Structure formats: structure tokens, C-alpha cells
XYZ file of N, CA, C and O in Angstrom:
816
model
N 83.364 77.726 110.644
C 82.541 78.877 110.297
C 81.370 78.433 109.424
O 81.562 77.705 108.458
N 80.191 78.894 109.763
C 79.007 78.640 108.940
C 78.702 79.891 108.130
O 78.570 80.990 108.683
N 78.609 79.754 106.816
C 78.300 80.895 105.954
C 76.790 81.101 105.940
O 76.048 80.328 105.335
N 76.343 82.148 106.626
C 74.919 82.450 106.692
C 74.469 83.334 105.534
O 73.322 83.257 105.094
N 75.377 84.185 105.063
C 75.024 85.071 103.958
C 76.258 85.359 103.118
O 77.369 85.444 103.648
N 76.056 85.477 101.825
C 77.132 85.802 100.893
C 76.511 86.592 99.757
O 75.631 86.083 99.054
N 76.944 87.820 99.582
C 76.327 88.662 98.570
C 77.367 89.475 97.815
O 78.377 89.901 98.374
N 77.108 89.650 96.542
C 77.978 90.464 95.706
C 77.843 91.920 96.100
O 76.743 92.417 96.338
N 78.988 92.617 96.170
C 78.978 94.029 96.542
C 79.294 94.913 95.344
O 78.515 95.789 94.987
N 80.453 94.691 94.714
C 80.829 95.531 93.583
C 81.998 94.935 92.820
O 82.737 94.093 93.340
N 82.151 95.386 91.570
C 83.316 95.076 90.737
C 83.907 96.391 90.261
O 83.169 97.315 89.901
N 85.226 96.471 90.253
C 85.862 97.661 89.706
C 87.327 97.391 89.426
O 87.871 96.357 89.825
N 87.981 98.334 88.745
C 89.394 98.193 88.419
C 90.249 99.240 89.113
O 91.429 99.378 88.800
N 89.651 99.971 90.057
C 90.385 101.014 90.775
C 90.288 100.773 92.276
O 89.189 100.694 92.828
N 91.426 100.658 92.916
C 91.453 100.393 94.352
C 90.707 101.486 95.121
O 90.037 101.216 96.117
N 90.807 102.707 94.635
C 90.156 103.832 95.317
C 88.642 103.674 95.379
O 87.988 104.288 96.220
N 88.084 102.855 94.502
C 86.631 102.684 94.456
C 86.163 101.431 95.198
O 84.970 101.115 95.188
N 87.090 100.715 95.828
C 86.705 99.544 96.622
C 85.862 99.992 97.807
O 85.846 101.175 98.164
N 85.129 99.063 98.453
C 84.269 99.439 99.580
C 85.003 100.277 100.626
O 86.165 100.019 100.936
N 84.307 101.272 101.159
C 84.919 102.185 102.119
C 84.927 101.633 103.548
O 85.573 102.198 104.424
N 84.204 100.547 103.786
C 84.173 99.977 105.137
C 85.556 99.481 105.525
O 86.424 99.263 104.675
N 85.763 99.282 106.804
C 87.043 98.788 107.300
C 86.980 97.294 107.617
O 87.814 96.772 108.350
N 86.013 96.613 107.041
C 85.889 95.174 107.276
C 87.116 94.440 106.738
O 87.680 94.821 105.710
N 87.536 93.370 107.412
C 88.694 92.608 106.946
C 88.430 91.963 105.594
O 87.309 91.548 105.296
N 89.490 91.889 104.784
C 89.374 91.325 103.450
C 90.334 90.164 103.275
O 91.474 90.193 103.764
N 89.876 89.160 102.524
C 90.668 87.978 102.201
C 90.642 87.829 100.687
O 89.589 87.609 100.097
N 91.809 87.992 100.067
C 91.893 88.036 98.607
C 92.305 86.686 98.034
O 93.264 86.061 98.506
N 91.593 86.251 97.006
C 91.870 84.983 96.325
C 92.407 85.282 94.932
O 91.781 86.015 94.169
N 93.554 84.690 94.612
C 94.201 84.959 93.338
C 94.967 83.720 92.888
O 95.400 82.910 93.720
N 95.114 83.562 91.582
C 95.847 82.422 91.056
C 95.876 82.487 89.539
O 95.307 83.409 88.944
N 96.520 81.517 88.935
C 96.502 81.471 87.475
C 95.072 81.356 86.967
O 94.198 80.842 87.668
N 94.861 81.792 85.741
C 93.501 82.006 85.268
C 92.692 80.736 85.036
O 91.509 80.809 84.791
N 93.288 79.576 85.114
C 92.494 78.346 84.958
C 92.615 77.440 86.180
O 92.476 76.225 86.086
N 92.827 78.037 87.333
C 93.134 77.252 88.524
C 91.888 76.772 89.272
O 91.978 75.974 90.198
N 90.713 77.250 88.873
C 89.481 76.834 89.553
C 89.077 77.768 90.678
O 88.431 77.350 91.644
N 89.402 79.050 90.533
C 89.139 80.013 91.608
C 87.644 80.232 91.856
O 87.192 80.240 93.004
N 86.900 80.431 90.783
C 85.463 80.660 90.947
C 84.774 79.458 91.586
O 83.916 79.608 92.464
N 85.159 78.255 91.165
C 84.579 77.042 91.752
C 84.912 76.940 93.227
O 84.074 76.538 94.044
N 86.138 77.311 93.599
C 86.526 77.272 95.007
C 85.713 78.260 95.827
O 85.227 77.935 96.916
N 85.546 79.471 95.313
C 84.758 80.481 96.033
C 83.328 80.007 96.220
O 82.744 80.147 97.306
N 82.743 79.435 95.183
C 81.376 78.918 95.295
C 81.302 77.773 96.302
O 80.320 77.646 97.055
N 82.325 76.933 96.332
C 82.366 75.836 97.300
C 82.472 76.361 98.720
O 81.745 75.924 99.621
N 83.345 77.320 98.948
C 83.535 77.857 100.298
C 82.273 78.526 100.830
O 81.964 78.429 102.018
N 81.553 79.209 99.951
C 80.364 79.949 100.376
C 79.079 79.140 100.261
O 78.013 79.629 100.637
N 79.188 77.912 99.747
C 78.012 77.058 99.526
C 76.983 77.732 98.624
O 75.776 77.594 98.790
N 77.483 78.496 97.659
C 76.631 79.144 96.660
C 77.081 78.659 95.296
O 78.255 78.766 94.950
N 76.160 78.162 94.493
C 76.529 77.548 93.220
C 77.018 78.556 92.186
O 77.771 78.205 91.278
N 76.581 79.797 92.281
C 76.943 80.755 91.241
C 77.283 82.129 91.788
O 77.062 83.141 91.131
N 77.823 82.177 93.015
C 78.227 83.475 93.560
C 79.314 84.082 92.683
O 79.242 85.223 92.249
N 80.357 83.283 92.432
C 81.399 83.695 91.486
C 81.110 83.007 90.157
O 80.791 81.821 90.122
N 81.223 83.720 89.075
C 80.901 83.176 87.759
C 82.011 82.250 87.271
O 83.175 82.630 87.241
N 81.648 81.023 86.925
C 82.624 80.071 86.397
C 82.526 80.042 84.884
O 81.492 80.347 84.293
N 83.636 79.657 84.272
C 83.672 79.613 82.819
C 84.746 78.652 82.363
O 85.767 78.487 83.032
N 84.519 78.014 81.228
C 85.538 77.153 80.654
C 86.633 77.954 79.967
O 87.654 77.418 79.569
N 86.409 79.264 79.844
C 87.394 80.122 79.194
C 88.259 80.798 80.250
O 87.774 81.603 81.042
N 89.561 80.516 80.306
C 90.443 81.160 81.277
C 90.439 82.673 81.121
O 90.299 83.206 80.032
N 90.581 83.365 82.262
C 90.679 84.815 82.212
C 89.352 85.532 82.301
O 89.257 86.715 81.991
N 88.296 84.850 82.741
C 86.977 85.471 82.806
C 86.931 86.592 83.839
O 86.317 87.631 83.619
N 87.565 86.381 84.994
C 87.594 87.413 86.022
C 88.577 88.497 85.602
O 89.767 88.251 85.480
N 88.073 89.697 85.363
C 88.931 90.778 84.895
C 88.788 92.040 85.730
O 89.259 93.114 85.341
N 88.168 91.921 86.895
C 87.985 93.060 87.793
C 88.224 92.617 89.233
O 88.290 91.429 89.532
N 88.319 93.595 90.122
C 88.372 93.313 91.555
C 86.928 93.126 92.009
O 86.129 94.057 91.931
N 86.580 91.924 92.459
C 85.209 91.616 92.862
C 85.117 91.437 94.366
O 85.813 90.598 94.935
N 84.254 92.226 94.999
C 84.047 92.133 96.448
C 82.733 91.418 96.761
O 81.692 91.734 96.177
N 82.802 90.461 97.680
C 81.624 89.770 98.189
C 81.586 89.947 99.708
O 82.610 89.763 100.381
N 80.424 90.287 100.233
C 80.258 90.450 101.678
C 79.791 89.131 102.273
O 78.744 88.606 101.895
N 80.578 88.603 103.210
C 80.288 87.302 103.811
C 79.883 87.489 105.269
O 80.588 88.135 106.052
N 78.734 86.913 105.618
C 78.220 86.977 106.991
C 78.158 88.398 107.540
O 78.257 88.615 108.757
N 78.048 89.366 106.660
C 77.917 90.779 107.023
C 79.136 91.347 107.746
O 79.102 92.499 108.180
N 80.234 90.557 107.863
C 81.348 91.082 108.653
C 82.741 90.900 108.053
O 83.735 91.235 108.690
N 82.833 90.343 106.827
C 84.130 90.330 106.150
C 83.932 90.224 104.649
O 82.876 89.798 104.179
N 84.932 90.647 103.916
C 84.869 90.616 102.459
C 85.766 89.526 101.887
O 86.927 89.405 102.259
N 85.203 88.767 100.977
C 85.973 87.866 100.147
C 86.233 88.621 98.847
O 85.297 89.136 98.224
N 87.491 88.695 98.436
C 87.855 89.463 97.245
C 88.382 88.518 96.173
O 89.352 87.788 96.389
N 87.715 88.526 95.038
C 88.075 87.692 93.889
C 88.877 88.560 92.930
O 88.339 89.494 92.319
N 90.174 88.261 92.800
C 91.053 89.061 91.953
C 91.290 88.385 90.597
O 91.205 87.164 90.496
N 91.614 89.158 89.570
C 91.881 88.569 88.249
C 93.032 87.571 88.297
O 93.988 87.730 89.069
N 92.925 86.546 87.481
C 93.984 85.552 87.426
C 95.207 86.092 86.708
O 95.109 86.949 85.843
N 96.357 85.578 87.093
C 97.573 85.930 86.375
C 97.991 84.729 85.520
O 97.418 83.657 85.615
N 98.999 84.889 84.693
C 99.428 83.767 83.868
C 98.954 83.922 82.439
O 99.061 84.982 81.846
N 98.366 82.845 81.908
C 98.071 82.865 80.482
C 96.586 83.035 80.187
O 95.980 82.262 79.453
N 95.990 84.065 80.763
C 94.609 84.392 80.413
C 94.537 84.776 78.940
O 95.469 85.359 78.394
N 93.426 84.441 78.291
C 93.287 84.732 76.864
C 92.841 86.183 76.661
O 91.723 86.463 76.239
N 93.732 87.075 77.011
C 93.472 88.499 76.812
C 94.714 89.099 76.173
O 95.773 88.483 76.131
N 94.577 90.319 75.685
C 95.696 90.971 75.015
C 96.783 91.339 76.020
O 96.547 91.421 77.224
N 97.995 91.575 75.499
C 99.104 91.973 76.369
C 98.809 93.293 77.059
O 99.163 93.487 78.221
N 98.136 94.195 76.372
C 97.810 95.487 76.978
C 96.825 95.309 78.127
O 96.935 95.963 79.171
N 95.866 94.391 77.967
C 94.912 94.122 79.040
C 95.613 93.509 80.235
O 95.324 93.838 81.389
N 96.563 92.596 79.972
C 97.313 91.980 81.065
C 98.049 93.027 81.874
O 98.114 92.949 83.112
N 98.605 94.025 81.198
C 99.324 95.086 81.904
C 98.381 95.875 82.803
O 98.740 96.256 83.910
N 97.156 96.111 82.321
C 96.157 96.824 83.126
C 95.793 95.996 84.353
O 95.746 96.496 85.484
N 95.537 94.670 84.144
C 95.203 93.804 85.272
C 96.328 93.819 86.292
O 96.103 93.951 87.493
N 97.572 93.659 85.792
C 98.716 93.587 86.688
C 98.847 94.855 87.510
O 99.190 94.811 88.696
N 98.556 95.998 86.888
C 98.680 97.264 87.601
C 97.688 97.349 88.743
O 98.051 97.708 89.854
N 96.402 96.992 88.488
C 95.470 97.163 89.593
C 95.551 96.033 90.613
O 95.180 96.207 91.774
N 96.096 94.884 90.228
C 96.394 93.856 91.229
C 97.502 94.352 92.151
O 97.412 94.256 93.383
N 98.567 94.906 91.541
C 99.667 95.452 92.337
C 99.180 96.580 93.227
O 99.545 96.660 94.412
N 98.349 97.466 92.685
C 97.802 98.566 93.482
C 96.964 98.047 94.636
O 97.014 98.593 95.749
N 96.172 97.011 94.358
C 95.327 96.454 95.422
C 96.192 95.978 96.588
O 95.956 96.341 97.741
N 97.180 95.154 96.293
C 98.018 94.616 97.366
C 98.843 95.702 98.051
O 99.137 95.608 99.240
N 99.201 96.729 97.311
C 100.032 97.769 97.894
C 99.278 98.795 98.707
O 99.850 99.399 99.623
N 97.976 98.969 98.402
C 97.236 100.075 99.008
C 96.096 99.660 99.927
O 95.672 100.456 100.766
N 95.620 98.447 99.784
C 94.389 98.073 100.500
C 94.690 97.693 101.949
O 95.100 96.553 102.241
N 94.494 98.617 102.868
C 94.820 98.387 104.275
C 93.916 97.350 104.924
O 94.277 96.746 105.929
N 92.731 97.131 104.360
C 91.797 96.165 104.930
C 92.230 94.723 104.690
O 91.698 93.802 105.325
N 93.167 94.499 103.793
C 93.591 93.137 103.465
C 94.253 92.471 104.671
O 95.219 92.988 105.233
N 93.724 91.316 105.055
C 94.301 90.541 106.152
C 95.331 89.557 105.601
O 96.462 89.473 106.080
N 94.934 88.818 104.583
C 95.853 87.865 103.962
C 95.365 87.519 102.565
O 94.181 87.698 102.238
N 96.267 87.039 101.750
C 95.923 86.562 100.412
C 95.951 85.040 100.406
O 96.660 84.416 101.194
N 95.180 84.456 99.511
C 95.222 83.023 99.250
C 95.643 82.839 97.793
O 94.937 83.273 96.885
N 96.809 82.231 97.593
C 97.319 81.997 96.245
C 96.933 80.580 95.830
O 97.349 79.606 96.460
N 96.119 80.474 94.803
C 95.629 79.168 94.355
C 96.601 78.540 93.365
O 97.077 79.202 92.442
N 96.871 77.262 93.560
C 97.800 76.518 92.717
C 97.165 75.176 92.357
O 96.654 74.473 93.237
N 97.188 74.820 91.093
C 96.638 73.544 90.632
C 97.592 72.418 91.059
O 98.720 72.337 90.572
N 97.131 71.560 91.970
C 97.977 70.508 92.534
C 98.403 69.478 91.489
O 99.377 68.739 91.683
N 97.737 69.433 90.350
C 98.045 68.417 89.336
C 99.367 68.678 88.632
O 99.928 67.760 88.025
N 99.852 69.899 88.696
C 101.029 70.264 87.919
C 102.272 70.419 88.788
O 102.176 70.748 89.976
N 103.405 70.199 88.196
C 104.661 70.470 88.892
C 104.799 71.978 89.065
O 104.113 72.761 88.390
N 105.657 72.417 89.985
C 105.776 73.852 90.266
C 106.023 74.685 89.002
O 106.866 74.348 88.170
N 105.250 75.769 88.901
C 105.362 76.667 87.766
C 106.022 77.978 88.213
O 105.629 78.554 89.241
N 106.985 78.490 87.449
C 107.655 79.737 87.829
C 106.695 80.900 88.051
O 106.922 81.730 88.940
N 105.613 80.975 87.262
C 104.683 82.091 87.415
C 104.058 82.099 88.809
O 103.790 83.168 89.371
N 103.845 80.912 89.392
C 103.288 80.829 90.750
C 104.340 81.177 91.803
O 104.095 82.001 92.691
N 105.495 80.536 91.717
C 106.536 80.782 92.728
C 107.036 82.215 92.658
O 107.313 82.838 93.700
N 107.134 82.786 91.450
C 107.566 84.179 91.323
C 106.582 85.128 91.997
O 106.976 86.107 92.651
N 105.280 84.836 91.838
C 104.272 85.694 92.466
C 104.336 85.584 93.988
O 104.232 86.590 94.699
N 104.526 84.384 94.498
C 104.650 84.212 95.944
C 105.869 84.957 96.485
O 105.809 85.579 97.558
N 106.969 84.896 95.748
C 108.174 85.613 96.164
C 107.908 87.118 96.181
O 108.329 87.826 97.103
N 107.161 87.603 95.184
C 106.799 89.024 95.155
C 105.977 89.408 96.389
O 106.218 90.448 97.003
N 105.011 88.567 96.743
C 104.222 88.831 97.943
C 105.124 88.897 99.174
O 105.001 89.802 100.014
N 106.040 87.934 99.286
C 106.947 87.906 100.427
C 107.830 89.130 100.481
O 108.026 89.719 101.555
N 108.361 89.533 99.341
C 109.240 90.704 99.293
C 108.500 91.978 99.680
O 109.112 92.936 100.175
N 107.198 91.989 99.451
C 106.401 93.174 99.768
C 105.674 93.059 101.109
O 104.825 93.900 101.427
N 106.004 92.034 101.864
C 105.455 91.889 103.207
C 103.968 91.612 103.255
O 103.292 91.993 104.220
N 103.448 90.941 102.232
C 102.014 90.643 102.174
C 101.781 89.207 102.631
O 102.264 88.270 101.993
N 101.063 89.003 103.737
C 100.807 87.639 104.225
C 100.006 86.834 103.207
O 99.118 87.369 102.536
N 100.323 85.555 103.102
C 99.550 84.718 102.183
C 99.623 83.252 102.610
O 100.529 82.833 103.319
N 98.627 82.514 102.168
C 98.616 81.062 102.275
C 98.441 80.499 100.871
O 97.919 81.174 99.982
N 98.886 79.271 100.675
C 98.695 78.589 99.397
C 97.467 77.694 99.491
O 97.276 77.006 100.501
N 96.634 77.728 98.479
C 95.521 76.784 98.380
C 95.773 75.912 97.152
O 95.724 76.389 96.015
N 96.084 74.654 97.392
C 96.234 73.701 96.285
C 94.848 73.216 95.885
O 94.089 72.703 96.717
N 94.506 73.387 94.608
C 93.167 73.033 94.127
C 93.178 71.711 93.360
O 94.230 71.183 93.013
N 91.981 71.180 93.120
C 91.757 69.993 92.269
C 92.430 68.735 92.824
O 92.899 67.874 92.068
N 92.446 68.613 94.151
C 93.108 67.467 94.780
C 92.418 66.151 94.474
O 93.030 65.079 94.603
N 91.145 66.195 94.071
C 90.431 64.954 93.759
C 90.976 64.286 92.501
O 90.675 63.114 92.236
N 91.798 65.002 91.735
C 92.323 64.460 90.485
C 93.574 63.610 90.676
O 94.027 62.960 89.726
N 94.137 63.608 91.894
C 95.380 62.874 92.147
C 95.231 61.922 93.325
O 94.393 62.128 94.207
N 96.069 60.893 93.343
C 96.141 60.010 94.501
C 96.918 60.702 95.618
O 97.708 61.618 95.353
N 96.700 60.287 96.867
C 97.362 60.947 98.006
C 98.879 61.062 97.867
O 99.454 62.098 98.202
N 99.536 60.015 97.371
C 100.994 60.082 97.252
C 101.422 61.145 96.249
O 102.388 61.885 96.470
N 100.702 61.222 95.133
C 101.026 62.227 94.120
C 100.806 63.637 94.671
O 101.580 64.554 94.383
N 99.747 63.813 95.463
C 99.494 65.103 96.093
C 100.680 65.502 96.970
O 101.209 66.609 96.874
N 101.118 64.578 97.811
C 102.231 64.865 98.705
C 103.516 65.126 97.935
O 104.303 66.005 98.290
N 103.727 64.386 96.855
C 104.922 64.593 96.034
C 104.940 66.001 95.443
O 105.982 66.662 95.411
N 103.783 66.462 94.987
C 103.718 67.793 94.377
C 103.861 68.884 95.435
O 104.493 69.918 95.179
N 103.286 68.666 96.617
C 103.469 69.632 97.712
C 104.946 69.704 98.088
O 105.507 70.790 98.298
N 105.580 68.566 98.169
C 107.009 68.527 98.514
C 107.857 69.254 97.471
O 108.868 69.878 97.799
N 107.439 69.157 96.209
C 108.176 69.855 95.153
C 108.092 71.371 95.353
O 109.079 72.092 95.166
N 106.907 71.842 95.746
C 106.770 73.268 96.032
C 107.575 73.652 97.269
O 108.198 74.722 97.320
N 107.571 72.779 98.268
C 108.354 73.058 99.469
C 109.821 73.254 99.121
O 110.480 74.184 99.601
N 110.338 72.388 98.277
C 111.749 72.446 97.914
C 112.104 73.786 97.272
O 113.163 74.367 97.556
N 111.202 74.277 96.431
C 111.455 75.553 95.762
C 111.298 76.727 96.725
O 112.151 77.620 96.794
N 110.233 76.714 97.501
C 109.946 77.851 98.371
C 110.922 77.951 99.532
O 111.219 79.046 100.013
N 111.452 76.817 99.986
C 112.411 76.856 101.090
C 113.768 77.411 100.657
O 114.639 77.648 101.501
N 113.922 77.631 99.359
C 115.108 78.342 98.901
C 115.004 79.825 99.246
O 116.018 80.529 99.296
N 113.771 80.290 99.482
C 113.533 81.699 99.792
C 113.096 81.904 101.237
O 113.534 82.840 101.899
N 112.221 81.011 101.724
C 111.700 81.130 103.079
C 112.377 80.145 104.033
O 112.871 79.094 103.612
N 112.342 80.488 105.312
C 112.896 79.587 106.326
C 111.975 78.396 106.564
O 112.414 77.345 107.016
N 110.697 78.591 106.301
C 109.741 77.481 106.427
C 108.667 77.618 105.366
O 108.445 78.691 104.809
N 108.004 76.502 105.082
C 106.966 76.472 104.063
C 105.805 77.374 104.479
O 105.340 77.316 105.621
N 105.326 78.237 103.578
C 104.133 79.027 103.891
C 102.956 78.123 104.243
O 102.891 76.968 103.807
N 102.024 78.659 105.006
C 100.804 77.933 105.341
C 100.104 77.483 104.057
O 100.069 78.222 103.080
N 99.558 76.264 104.053
C 98.889 75.791 102.839
C 97.706 74.885 103.170
O 97.604 74.319 104.256
N 96.806 74.761 102.168
C 95.611 73.935 102.285
C 95.486 73.068 101.030
O 95.842 73.494 99.934
N 94.963 71.857 101.211
C 94.658 70.959 100.096
C 93.147 70.987 99.886
O 92.386 70.725 100.824
N 92.700 71.297 98.667
C 91.264 71.446 98.443
C 90.798 70.753 97.164
O 91.582 70.475 96.263
N 89.503 70.513 97.112
C 88.822 70.086 95.892
C 87.419 70.674 95.928
O 86.652 70.402 96.859
N 87.091 71.500 94.959
C 85.778 72.129 94.931
C 84.668 71.120 94.694
O 83.567 71.251 95.227
N 84.948 70.087 93.891
C 83.910 69.107 93.567
C 83.635 68.147 94.718
O 82.554 67.566 94.798
N 84.587 67.999 95.639
C 84.440 67.068 96.751
C 84.343 67.762 98.104
O 84.324 67.099 99.152
N 84.316 69.088 98.116
C 84.287 69.870 99.360
C 85.500 69.612 100.250
O 85.439 69.803 101.461
N 86.599 69.189 99.668
C 87.812 68.935 100.442
C 88.463 70.264 100.810
O 88.633 71.148 99.960
N 88.804 70.430 102.066
C 89.501 71.616 102.535
C 88.615 72.783 102.907
O 89.096 73.803 103.408
N 87.324 72.656 102.698
C 86.400 73.764 102.972
C 86.449 74.186 104.434
O 86.617 75.377 104.747
N 86.305 73.238 105.339
C 86.286 73.565 106.765
C 87.620 74.150 107.219
O 87.658 75.053 108.070
N 88.715 73.653 106.642
C 90.040 74.131 107.049
C 90.254 75.592 106.638
O 90.750 76.407 107.422
N 89.894 75.924 105.404
C 90.078 77.298 104.935
C 89.175 78.257 105.700
O 89.623 79.312 106.181
N 87.890 77.895 105.840
C 86.961 78.772 106.555
C 87.329 78.871 108.036
O 87.186 79.939 108.649
N 87.817 77.786 108.609
C 88.246 77.817 110.002
C 89.424 78.757 110.193
O 89.515 79.469 111.205
N 90.332 78.771 109.231
C 91.490 79.648 109.296
C 91.052 81.115 109.249
O 91.515 81.949 110.037
N 90.123 81.429 108.332
C 89.598 82.792 108.242
C 88.876 83.165 109.530
O 89.026 84.276 110.055
N 88.105 82.229 110.071
C 87.377 82.470 111.309
C 88.334 82.791 112.452
O 88.100 83.717 113.243
N 89.425 82.038 112.546
C 90.414 82.289 113.599
C 91.020 83.688 113.457
O 91.217 84.386 114.466
N 91.320 84.090 112.231
C 91.882 85.423 112.024
C 90.868 86.504 112.387
O 91.214 87.516 113.003
N 89.605 86.279 112.012
C 88.567 87.257 112.350
C 88.370 87.378 113.853
O 88.112 88.470 114.370
N 88.479 86.267 114.559
C 88.291 86.291 116.001
C 89.366 87.109 116.717
O 89.144 87.591 117.828
N 90.486 87.281 116.061
C 91.565 88.059 116.650
C 91.395 89.557 116.389
O 92.238 90.365 116.779
N 90.304 89.908 115.704
C 90.025 91.310 115.423
C 88.743 91.705 116.121
O 87.870 90.892 116.397
N 88.619 92.994 116.370
C 87.371 93.535 116.892
C 86.542 93.963 115.687
O 86.639 95.096 115.220
N 85.748 93.031 115.158
C 85.023 93.318 113.918
C 84.042 94.458 114.079
O 83.784 95.208 113.144
N 83.467 94.609 115.272
C 82.483 95.676 115.468
C 83.091 97.052 115.260
O 82.392 98.007 114.881
N 84.405 97.172 115.513
C 85.059 98.460 115.375
C 85.533 98.721 113.948
O 86.037 99.787 113.629
N 85.314 97.719 113.052
C 85.808 97.839 111.688
C 84.686 98.032 110.671
O 84.898 97.865 109.474
N 83.490 98.350 111.148
C 82.374 98.554 110.219
C 82.596 99.807 109.377
O 83.187 100.761 109.817
């Protein structure tokens, strides 16, 4: 897929106020320091489409971006240890849950995981929640340029071991690096394949 256009549409904290179009949506979510904004900018070939910050927890709203005029990329608030108050975390969690529970336009979620770390319960618990609620998702392992190939495979295998306790097979996954453009074609190709299976003209 070639990204011809990528534009910000809106930010909000209420699912009811999300875009009214029926265009397919692909939601990106992960712990608050996983490199989500950098990944979105890498995928869209835009240096500052999503705002990056050295401070975890910067994304605090549901952000919609219109890609190629025919699908939405949705940037969701990070979960985990964002530097926000407990009350704010509860608000974020509520509208994240509402988004996944109510947004019929959602095709699939992408759960971002930092490949440098061993499996974290906050990540696996969230994936299990998605599975229990019947929400399709793929895993995007980020920051792969920081590890050697064997270490990458070892960490993927560690996640496989945990997830296969719940699933019959490992969920679909991608290995990426925003700084090296690793995995860009694979992720966009996957979205393109899903879009091709829909009649996008009927979803405007």
C-alpha cells in the first residue's frame, strides 16, 4: 500500500462523537512508552502526524486520522504506567473500553509491544481481554533495531509460550522498527488485504 494522503480528523473522549462515516478503522494501542506515535509516523511516512514525546502518556484522547481518503487509523491512549493520575487512568480506560465495545467500524486492533522486554502481564492481560470480547487483533513488536535477531526470536517465543496457554495458536504478529522502517510494508500490506475484502465505496 502506498500512503498518498494522511490527515488528522478529530480527537475526543466520547465514542459517540467519533466520525460518522462507515469507513473501516484500524486501532493502535499499547503501553504508554511503546513507541506508538513513532510507528504511526513511520507507517504514514509523515514525520509529525502523530505527536511524539519523551514523556509517556501524551496521547490521552481517541485520535482519528484519515488515510488515503478511505480508511481511518485510530490512535488510542496508552495503557500501563502513563504519568497521569489514577482518576485520569480510569477515564481513559472507560473510553478505551467503550471504543472497543461500541465502534462497529473497527476492523482490527494492533497491540504494540516493546520487543526489548520480557512478557509483561499488562500486555498479555489486555490481549486476553480483547480475545474474551471477540475483538480481532494483531501484535506489533516495536523497537526491533535494538536487539539481535536471536534475542528478537527468543522474546517472541516467550510471548508465544504465554499466549498459547489461552489461544490454540499464536495471534498474528509483526516485527517492526520505526527508526529503520522495519515491518512497514508488512503492516500496510495486511491492512490493504483487509480493505480489499470490503466494498469501501459502500462504506463512505
